[in-house]
Amino acid sequence: MRFSGQTVMITGGCKGIGYSTAIKFLKEGANVVILDLNTQETEAAVSRLREYGDKIEGTAADVTDRSSVAAAIQFTINRFGSIDVLINNAGITQDAQLLKMEEEQWNSVIDVNLKGVFNMTQAAALQMKEQNSGVILNASSVVGLHGNFGQTNYAASKSGVIGMTKTWAKELGRYNIRVNAVAPGFVLTDMVKKVPEKVLNSMKEKSLLKDIGLPEDIANAYAFLASEEAKFVTGTVLSVDGGLTL
Ligand SMILES: NC(=O)c1ccc[n+]([C@@H]2O[C@H](COP(=O)([O-])OP(=O)(O)OC[C@H]3O[C@@H](n4cnc5c(N)ncnc54)[C@H](O)[C@@H]3O)[C@@H](O)[C@H]2O)c1
């Protein structure tokens, strides 16, 4: 099993891509810790995930809150003794066109998608530096590479994630820590259920593979980037979008 004995933390692991990613890593032998906002939802997700492996734990935490992040990191180290892979998956949207966007919409998306990734990575990287090994994987988006109508805040956050990914690859490589990002296209999760069907169909049409992604497609990309097969890969952004923007 590729990830036997390794500990993988996944933010926003209760549903969608994070949940599928937890399944993938459990099936491949990892110890998995999911963290998410709501205690009950996290406990329920952990119970369902036990079907795929028993080395699963959950902790309620808000990635925007540094003390909550510190507690989640400590929880993981106490339970499993290391953090080998951090997947900064938690993210939100609050869409509005530039001329209508409220300050609160801007702040909340930047807080979760950008500051949350900073908070988690800073805390986990300290542990990884001690270990002299680690992998950090960040959720960017096709929108971070190309922009999107109605998503000023989201585009800023997901482009920012790419900037941080490259910066951390430069800073942390000396500690044997690899840092990469995945840029999904449209993937069938609750986040995308907010997108009008007309837009989704047109995305399907535009993609070279004439399809929308599944959460498992992104989980597979994370697993590759976390694995030994990617041991020489750092500072990159892997698009997983069916060729949407080529
Ligand atoms: N679905 C897509 O089409 C798509 C495309 C590109 C990128 N992404 C990115 O992939 C990631 C996962 O997307 P998804 O579609 O699975 O989303 P989702 O909405 O299905 O799940 C996101 C999870 O993150 C959690 N979360 C939100 N704020 C949090 C916080 N402050 N602290 C901790 N957890 C928090 C939510 O509770 C939820 O469980 C996001 O970063 C998203 O931006 C998704």
Coordinates of C-alpha atoms in Angstrom, one line a residue, residues 142-228:
V142 CA -9.1 26.6 -13.2
V143 CA -10.5 30.0 -12.1
G144 CA -7.2 30.8 -10.4
L145 CA -5.4 30.4 -13.7
H146 CA -8.0 32.0 -16.1
G147 CA -10.4 34.1 -14.0
N148 CA -14.2 33.6 -14.1
F149 CA -17.2 35.9 -14.5
G150 CA -18.7 36.7 -11.1
Q151 CA -15.7 35.4 -9.1
T152 CA -13.4 38.3 -8.3
N153 CA -12.9 37.1 -4.8
Y154 CA -12.6 33.4 -5.6
A155 CA -10.2 34.1 -8.6
A156 CA -8.0 36.2 -6.3
S157 CA -7.9 33.5 -3.7
K158 CA -7.1 30.7 -6.1
S159 CA -4.4 32.7 -8.0
G160 CA -3.0 33.6 -4.5
V161 CA -2.8 29.9 -3.7
I162 CA -0.6 29.3 -6.8
G163 CA 1.7 32.2 -5.7
M164 CA 1.9 30.7 -2.2
T165 CA 2.5 27.2 -3.6
K166 CA 5.5 28.4 -5.7
T167 CA 6.9 30.5 -2.8
W168 CA 6.7 27.6 -0.3
A169 CA 8.3 25.2 -2.8
K170 CA 11.2 27.6 -2.9
E171 CA 11.3 28.1 0.9
L172 CA 10.7 24.5 2.1
G173 CA 12.5 22.4 -0.5
R174 CA 15.6 22.5 1.7
Y175 CA 13.7 20.6 4.4
N176 CA 12.6 17.9 1.9
I177 CA 9.1 19.3 1.8
R178 CA 7.4 19.3 -1.6
V179 CA 4.6 21.8 -2.3
N180 CA 2.2 21.5 -5.3
A181 CA -1.3 22.7 -6.3
V182 CA -4.1 21.1 -8.2
A183 CA -6.3 23.2 -10.4
P184 CA -9.6 21.3 -10.9
G185 CA -12.1 22.3 -13.6
F186 CA -15.7 21.9 -12.8
V187 CA -16.2 18.9 -10.5
L188 CA -19.6 17.5 -9.3
T189 CA -19.9 18.6 -5.7
D190 CA -22.2 20.8 -3.6
M191 CA -20.0 23.8 -4.5
V192 CA -20.9 23.3 -8.2
K193 CA -24.6 22.6 -7.5
K194 CA -24.9 26.4 -7.1
V195 CA -23.8 26.8 -10.7
P196 CA -26.8 27.1 -13.1
E197 CA -27.3 24.0 -15.2
K198 CA -27.0 26.0 -18.4
V199 CA -23.5 27.0 -17.4
L200 CA -22.5 23.5 -16.4
N201 CA -23.7 22.1 -19.7
S202 CA -21.7 24.7 -21.5
M203 CA -18.6 23.8 -19.5
K204 CA -19.1 20.2 -20.4
E205 CA -19.3 21.2 -24.1
K206 CA -16.2 23.4 -23.8
S207 CA -14.1 20.6 -22.2
L208 CA -12.1 18.6 -24.7
L209 CA -13.3 15.4 -23.0
K210 CA -16.9 16.7 -23.1
D211 CA -17.5 16.0 -19.4
I212 CA -17.5 17.4 -15.9
G213 CA -15.0 16.0 -13.3
L214 CA -15.8 13.7 -10.4
P215 CA -14.4 14.2 -6.9
E216 CA -12.4 11.0 -7.4
D217 CA -10.5 12.5 -10.4
I218 CA -9.1 15.2 -8.1
A219 CA -8.4 12.7 -5.3
N220 CA -6.4 10.6 -7.7
A221 CA -4.3 13.7 -8.6
Y222 CA -3.6 14.4 -4.9
A223 CA -2.6 10.8 -4.4
F224 CA -0.1 10.9 -7.3
L225 CA 1.4 14.2 -6.0
A226 CA 1.7 12.9 -2.5
S227 CA 3.3 9.6 -3.6
E228 CA 6.9 8.6 -4.1

